[in-house]
Amino acid sequence: MASLRLVALKALHRPSSLWKCNLSHSFLPRTHAFPTVRPFSAVMSPPSTAVVYDQHGTPDTVTRIVEVPPVELKATDVCVKMLAAPINPSDINRIEGVYPVRPQVPAVGGYEGVGEVHSLGSSVKDLSPGDWVIPSPPSSGTWQTYIVKDQSIWHKIDKGTPIEYAATITVNPLTALRMLEDFTSLKSGDCIVQNGATSIVGQCIIQLARYQGIHSINITRDRPGSDEVKDKLKKLGADEVYTESQLEVKNVKALLANIPEPALGFNCVGGNAASLVLKFLRSDEQQGGTMVTYGGMSKKPITVSTSSFIFKDLSLRGFWLQKWMSSDKAKECRKMIDHLLSIVREGKLTYEMELVPFSDFPTALDKALGKLGSQPKQVIKF
């Protein structure tokens, strides 16, 4: 059945619409206008199967699964056989054409993942066939079975890491780590507050905070099964979990009991959920709290009262991982990733995912688009 499905998907391939476009991008095959004579010893990648989009639009209508010809490896190139890659919201936004930075079309989807070194260019010394690697910083084009990129892109990781975590470590967990460390000097015993606590970033914030001895107050939306959600987050290390409706009281800080007022808050929702984060933040004589926004799932603006700015001295900041990656601070990025992966292997950093065979990509994409209700993060297994 899998082979019949792949044949059917290949039938969607329209060479004239893909290969007549500009294919100079590193994530698509290097082609030549005229036949060339290759050295007998030239190293070629295997042919690849890839999820391609020729134009921006709704992902389930503009993506196609196609066969990509072999690529000749340059001296510093590494050919990687992909093992797994997630479908992130930012991947969907890139395909839709609404993400601030996106590859030029035609393009292969995907931005992070993990693979196994298949073959090497003649000058590559630090990697060997069989090594596990991830693109670091992340790099477009991970939704394909084989990728050829320069050795500088690839970071070798411990093969003892579960593939679904190796494939997803760079975007969400790294975002959580950086936000915990970059905006306020937190110490053991301090507290943070966040909305969107059930997201993967939210789950990582809970666990990384607990790992550092930091308390967390977590806000979730009202929905069926909220008690079950609360139990799951408590097991991850959440100190307190509230639904938005539970916080419609005038004085939310009366709910804190022995937990200190949060110095730092995280917002990925906007609207009323952001206002609830602000209500929890500390406001002492020396320094007010800081709220960091890294998403806006409700697509509603953040509203802050004038008195909060004047009398509480609250600070509003933003965080975008891709911008951080381009800064000088990102030089230590690979050490941070290794640190996060070590916590994963210790069993102290977990989050919900579903491994899905590449042959079931259309179904995984529907789940990622929310067509089948709330679903775990979809991770494609090649």
Coordinates of C-alpha atoms in Angstrom, one line a residue:
M1 CA 0.0 0.0 0.0
A2 CA 2.8 2.4 0.8
S3 CA 4.4 1.8 -2.6
L4 CA 1.0 2.4 -4.3
R5 CA 0.6 5.6 -2.3
L6 CA 4.0 6.9 -3.3
V7 CA 3.3 6.1 -7.0
A8 CA 0.1 8.1 -6.7
L9 CA 1.9 11.0 -5.1
K10 CA 4.6 11.0 -7.8
A11 CA 1.8 11.4 -10.3
L12 CA 1.3 14.9 -9.0
H13 CA 4.8 15.9 -10.2
R14 CA 4.7 18.5 -12.9
P15 CA 8.3 18.9 -14.0
S16 CA 7.5 21.9 -16.3
S17 CA 6.2 23.9 -13.3
L18 CA 9.1 23.1 -11.0
W19 CA 12.4 22.7 -12.9
K20 CA 11.8 25.7 -15.3
C21 CA 12.0 27.9 -12.2
N22 CA 15.2 29.3 -10.6
L23 CA 16.8 26.3 -8.9
S24 CA 19.9 28.1 -7.6
H25 CA 18.9 27.6 -3.9
S26 CA 21.0 25.3 -1.8
F27 CA 18.0 23.2 -0.8
L28 CA 17.1 22.3 -4.4
P29 CA 19.2 20.3 -6.9
R30 CA 22.1 22.0 -8.7
T31 CA 21.3 21.8 -12.4
H32 CA 23.2 22.8 -15.5
A33 CA 21.9 24.4 -18.7
F34 CA 24.1 22.0 -20.8
P35 CA 25.4 18.5 -20.2
T36 CA 28.8 18.6 -18.4
V37 CA 31.5 15.9 -18.1
R38 CA 31.9 14.9 -14.4
P39 CA 35.1 13.4 -13.0
F40 CA 34.8 9.7 -12.7
S41 CA 35.2 10.0 -9.0
A42 CA 32.5 12.6 -8.5
V43 CA 30.3 11.8 -5.4
M44 CA 26.6 12.0 -6.1
S45 CA 23.7 12.0 -3.6
P46 CA 20.9 9.5 -4.0
P47 CA 17.7 10.8 -5.7
S48 CA 15.4 12.3 -3.1
T49 CA 11.7 12.5 -2.4
A50 CA 10.7 16.0 -1.3
V51 CA 7.7 18.1 -0.3
V52 CA 7.8 21.0 -2.6
Y53 CA 5.7 24.2 -3.1
D54 CA 5.9 26.3 -6.2
Q55 CA 3.8 29.2 -4.8
H56 CA 2.6 30.5 -1.5
G57 CA -0.8 29.5 -0.3
T58 CA -2.7 27.1 1.8
P59 CA -0.2 24.3 2.5
D60 CA -2.5 21.4 1.7
T61 CA -3.2 22.8 -1.7
V62 CA 0.2 24.1 -2.8
T63 CA 2.5 21.3 -1.6
R64 CA 3.4 18.4 -3.8
I65 CA 5.6 15.3 -3.2
V66 CA 8.1 15.0 -6.0
E67 CA 11.2 13.1 -7.0
V68 CA 14.4 15.2 -6.9
P69 CA 17.4 14.2 -9.1
P70 CA 20.8 13.3 -7.5
V71 CA 23.1 16.2 -6.6
E72 CA 26.9 16.3 -7.1
L73 CA 28.7 16.9 -3.8
K74 CA 31.3 19.7 -3.8
A75 CA 34.4 19.3 -1.7
T76 CA 32.9 20.7 1.5
D77 CA 29.4 19.3 1.0
V78 CA 27.7 16.7 3.2
C79 CA 24.9 14.5 2.0
V80 CA 22.5 13.7 4.9
K81 CA 19.8 11.0 4.9
M82 CA 17.0 12.6 6.9
L83 CA 15.5 10.6 9.8
A84 CA 12.8 12.9 11.1
A85 CA 11.5 16.5 10.7
P86 CA 8.6 18.3 12.4
I87 CA 5.8 20.3 11.0
N88 CA 6.0 23.6 12.9
P89 CA 3.6 26.5 12.8
S90 CA 6.4 28.6 11.3
D91 CA 6.8 26.0 8.5
I92 CA 3.1 26.5 7.7
N93 CA 3.5 30.3 7.8
R94 CA 6.4 30.1 5.4
I95 CA 4.4 28.1 2.9
E96 CA 1.5 30.6 3.3
G97 CA 3.9 33.4 2.6
V98 CA 3.1 35.3 5.8
Y99 CA 6.3 34.6 7.7
P100 CA 8.8 37.5 7.8
V101 CA 11.6 35.4 6.4
R102 CA 10.9 32.6 3.9
P103 CA 12.8 30.8 1.1
Q104 CA 12.3 31.8 -2.5
V105 CA 9.9 29.5 -4.4
P106 CA 10.0 26.9 -5.6
A107 CA 11.1 25.5 -2.3
V108 CA 11.2 22.4 -0.2
G109 CA 9.3 22.7 3.1
G110 CA 10.6 22.2 6.6
Y111 CA 13.2 24.1 8.7
E112 CA 14.5 21.7 11.4
G113 CA 15.1 18.0 11.7
V114 CA 17.7 15.3 12.3
G115 CA 19.5 13.1 9.8
E116 CA 22.3 10.6 9.3
V117 CA 25.4 11.4 7.3
H118 CA 25.3 9.4 4.1
S119 CA 28.3 10.6 2.1
L120 CA 31.0 13.4 2.2
G121 CA 32.8 15.8 -0.1
S122 CA 36.5 15.2 -0.4
S123 CA 37.5 18.0 2.0
V124 CA 35.1 17.1 4.9
K125 CA 37.1 15.8 7.9
D126 CA 35.0 16.3 11.0
L127 CA 32.1 14.1 10.1
S128 CA 31.8 10.4 9.1
P129 CA 29.1 8.3 7.5
G130 CA 26.6 7.2 10.1
D131 CA 27.0 10.3 12.3
W132 CA 23.7 12.0 13.4
V133 CA 23.5 15.7 12.6
I134 CA 21.0 18.5 12.8
P135 CA 21.1 21.8 10.8
S136 CA 22.3 24.4 13.2
P137 CA 21.2 27.1 12.9
P138 CA 18.1 25.7 11.3
S139 CA 18.0 25.6 7.5
S140 CA 15.2 25.4 5.0
G141 CA 14.4 22.2 3.1
T142 CA 14.2 19.5 5.7
W143 CA 11.1 17.8 4.3
Q144 CA 13.0 15.5 2.0
T145 CA 14.7 12.1 2.2
Y146 CA 18.3 13.4 1.3
I147 CA 19.8 16.8 1.7
V148 CA 23.1 18.2 0.4
K149 CA 24.4 21.2 2.3
D150 CA 27.8 22.6 3.2
Q151 CA 29.5 21.0 6.2
S152 CA 29.2 24.3 8.2
I153 CA 25.5 23.8 8.4
W154 CA 25.6 20.4 10.2
H155 CA 26.1 19.9 13.9
K156 CA 26.9 16.4 15.2
I157 CA 24.8 15.1 18.1
D158 CA 24.7 12.1 20.4
K159 CA 23.0 9.2 18.7
G160 CA 21.5 8.2 22.0
T161 CA 18.9 10.9 21.6
P162 CA 15.4 9.8 20.6
I163 CA 14.9 11.0 17.0
E164 CA 11.7 13.0 17.7
Y165 CA 13.6 15.1 20.2
A166 CA 16.7 15.5 18.1
A167 CA 14.4 16.6 15.2
T168 CA 12.6 19.3 17.3
I169 CA 15.2 20.6 19.8
T170 CA 16.3 23.7 17.9
V171 CA 13.1 25.8 17.6
N172 CA 10.8 25.4 20.6
P173 CA 13.1 24.2 23.5
L174 CA 15.8 26.7 22.5
T175 CA 13.2 29.5 22.4
A176 CA 12.1 28.5 26.0
L177 CA 15.7 28.4 27.2
R178 CA 16.7 31.8 25.8
M179 CA 13.6 33.5 27.1
L180 CA 14.2 32.2 30.6
E181 CA 17.8 33.5 30.5
D182 CA 17.9 36.7 28.4
F183 CA 15.4 39.1 30.0
T184 CA 15.6 38.9 33.8
S185 CA 18.2 37.5 36.1
L186 CA 16.3 34.7 37.7
K187 CA 17.5 32.6 40.6
S188 CA 16.3 29.5 42.4
G189 CA 13.1 30.3 44.3
D190 CA 11.9 33.0 41.8
C191 CA 8.7 32.7 39.8
I192 CA 7.5 33.1 36.2
V193 CA 4.0 33.2 34.7
Q194 CA 2.9 32.2 31.2
N195 CA -0.1 31.7 29.0
G196 CA -0.2 29.1 26.3
A197 CA 1.2 26.6 28.8
T198 CA 0.1 23.6 26.8
S199 CA 2.2 24.5 23.8
I200 CA 5.6 22.8 23.4
V201 CA 7.4 26.1 24.3
G202 CA 5.1 26.3 27.4
Q203 CA 5.8 22.7 28.4
C204 CA 9.6 23.4 28.0
I205 CA 9.4 26.5 30.0
I206 CA 7.8 24.6 32.9
Q207 CA 10.4 21.9 32.9
L208 CA 13.5 24.1 32.3
A209 CA 12.2 26.5 35.1
R210 CA 11.8 23.6 37.5
Y211 CA 15.3 22.3 36.5
Q212 CA 16.7 25.7 37.7
G213 CA 14.5 25.7 40.9
I214 CA 12.1 28.4 39.5
H215 CA 8.4 28.3 40.2
S216 CA 5.8 28.6 37.4
I217 CA 2.3 29.8 37.2
N218 CA 0.5 28.6 34.1
I219 CA -2.6 29.8 32.3
T220 CA -4.6 27.7 29.9
R221 CA -7.7 28.4 27.8
D222 CA -11.1 27.1 28.9
R223 CA -11.9 23.8 27.2
P224 CA -13.3 20.4 27.9
G225 CA -10.8 18.2 29.8
S226 CA -9.1 21.2 31.5
D227 CA -8.6 19.1 34.7
E228 CA -6.7 16.5 32.7
V229 CA -4.6 19.2 31.2
K230 CA -3.9 20.6 34.6
D231 CA -2.7 17.2 35.9
K232 CA -0.4 16.8 32.9
L233 CA 1.2 20.2 33.4
K234 CA 1.6 19.5 37.2
K235 CA 3.4 16.3 36.4
L236 CA 5.8 18.3 34.2
G237 CA 6.6 20.5 37.2
A238 CA 4.0 23.3 37.1
D239 CA 3.4 24.9 40.5
E240 CA 0.0 26.4 39.6
V241 CA -2.3 25.9 36.6
Y242 CA -5.4 28.2 36.0
T243 CA -7.9 28.5 33.2
E244 CA -8.6 32.0 32.0
S245 CA -12.1 32.0 33.5
Q246 CA -10.6 31.2 37.0
L247 CA -8.6 34.4 36.8
E248 CA -11.6 36.7 36.3
V249 CA -11.2 37.7 39.9
K250 CA -10.1 41.2 40.8
N251 CA -7.0 40.2 42.8
V252 CA -5.2 37.3 41.1
K253 CA -2.2 37.7 43.3
A254 CA -4.2 36.5 46.2
L255 CA -4.0 33.1 44.5
L256 CA -0.2 32.9 44.9
A257 CA -0.1 31.8 48.5
N258 CA 3.5 31.1 49.3
I259 CA 4.8 31.6 45.7
P260 CA 6.6 34.9 45.1
E261 CA 5.2 37.4 42.6
P262 CA 6.5 36.6 39.1
A263 CA 9.4 38.7 37.8
L264 CA 9.0 37.4 34.3
G265 CA 6.0 36.5 32.1
F266 CA 5.6 34.9 28.7
N267 CA 2.8 35.6 26.2
C268 CA 2.1 33.6 23.0
V269 CA -1.6 34.4 22.8
G270 CA -2.4 38.1 23.0
G271 CA -5.7 39.6 23.9
N272 CA -7.2 38.8 27.4
A273 CA -4.7 36.0 27.9
A274 CA -1.8 38.6 27.8
S275 CA -3.6 40.9 30.2
L276 CA -3.8 38.0 32.7
V277 CA -0.1 37.5 32.5
L278 CA 0.4 41.2 33.2
K279 CA -1.9 41.1 36.3
F280 CA 0.4 38.5 37.9
L281 CA 3.7 40.4 37.4
R282 CA 5.5 41.9 40.4
S283 CA 5.5 45.7 41.0
D284 CA 7.9 46.6 43.7
E285 CA 9.7 49.9 44.4
Q286 CA 12.9 48.8 42.7
Q287 CA 11.8 47.1 39.5
G288 CA 8.6 46.0 37.8
G289 CA 8.0 42.7 36.0
T290 CA 8.7 42.0 32.3
M291 CA 6.4 40.3 29.8
V292 CA 8.0 38.7 26.8
T293 CA 5.8 38.1 23.7
Y294 CA 6.8 35.4 21.3
G295 CA 3.5 34.6 19.6
G296 CA 0.0 35.8 19.0
M297 CA -2.3 32.8 18.6
S298 CA -5.5 34.8 19.2
K299 CA -4.5 37.4 16.6
K300 CA -5.7 40.0 19.1
P301 CA -3.6 43.0 20.3
I302 CA -2.0 43.4 23.7
T303 CA -3.7 46.0 25.8
V304 CA -1.9 47.6 28.8
S305 CA -3.4 50.1 31.1
T306 CA -1.6 53.4 31.6
S307 CA -1.4 52.9 35.3
S308 CA 0.5 49.6 34.8
F309 CA 3.2 51.5 33.0
I310 CA 3.4 54.4 35.4
F311 CA 2.8 52.8 38.8
K312 CA 4.0 49.2 38.2
D313 CA 6.8 50.1 35.8
L314 CA 6.1 47.0 33.7
S315 CA 8.2 46.3 30.7
L316 CA 7.0 44.7 27.4
R317 CA 9.6 42.9 25.2
G318 CA 9.5 40.6 22.2
F319 CA 11.5 37.5 21.2
W320 CA 12.0 36.0 17.8
L321 CA 14.4 33.0 17.6
Q322 CA 15.5 33.7 14.0
K323 CA 16.6 37.2 14.9
W324 CA 18.4 35.9 18.0
M325 CA 20.2 33.3 15.8
S326 CA 21.6 36.1 13.6
S327 CA 23.1 37.9 16.7
D328 CA 26.5 37.4 18.3
K329 CA 24.9 35.6 21.1
A330 CA 24.1 32.7 18.8
K331 CA 27.8 31.7 18.7
E332 CA 27.1 29.5 21.7
C333 CA 24.0 28.0 20.1
R334 CA 25.4 24.5 19.6
K335 CA 26.5 24.3 23.2
M336 CA 23.0 25.2 24.3
I337 CA 21.5 22.5 22.0
D338 CA 23.8 19.9 23.4
H339 CA 22.8 21.0 26.9
L340 CA 19.1 20.7 26.1
L341 CA 19.7 17.3 24.5
S342 CA 21.5 16.1 27.6
I343 CA 18.4 17.1 29.7
V344 CA 16.3 15.1 27.2
R345 CA 18.4 12.1 27.7
E346 CA 18.2 12.5 31.5
G347 CA 14.4 12.3 31.1
K348 CA 13.9 15.8 32.5
L349 CA 12.6 17.4 29.3
T350 CA 9.6 15.9 27.5
Y351 CA 6.8 17.1 25.3
E352 CA 3.9 15.6 23.3
M353 CA 4.7 14.5 19.7
E354 CA 3.4 12.0 17.2
L355 CA 5.8 10.3 14.9
V356 CA 4.2 9.8 11.5
P357 CA 5.6 7.9 8.4
F358 CA 6.5 10.1 5.5
S359 CA 4.0 8.2 3.4
D360 CA 1.3 9.7 5.6
F361 CA 2.5 13.2 5.1
P362 CA -0.9 14.5 3.9
T363 CA -2.7 13.3 7.0
A364 CA 0.1 14.7 9.3
L365 CA -0.3 18.1 7.5
D366 CA -4.0 18.1 8.1
K367 CA -3.4 17.5 11.8
A368 CA -0.9 20.3 11.9
L369 CA -3.4 22.6 10.2
G370 CA -5.9 21.8 12.9
K371 CA -8.4 20.1 10.6
L372 CA -8.7 17.1 12.9
G373 CA -9.0 18.9 16.2
S374 CA -6.2 19.4 18.8
Q375 CA -3.3 17.1 18.0
P376 CA 0.3 16.6 19.3
K377 CA 3.1 18.1 17.2
Q378 CA 3.5 16.1 14.0
V379 CA 7.0 14.7 13.4
I380 CA 7.6 13.1 10.0
K381 CA 9.7 9.9 10.2
F382 CA 11.5 9.2 6.9

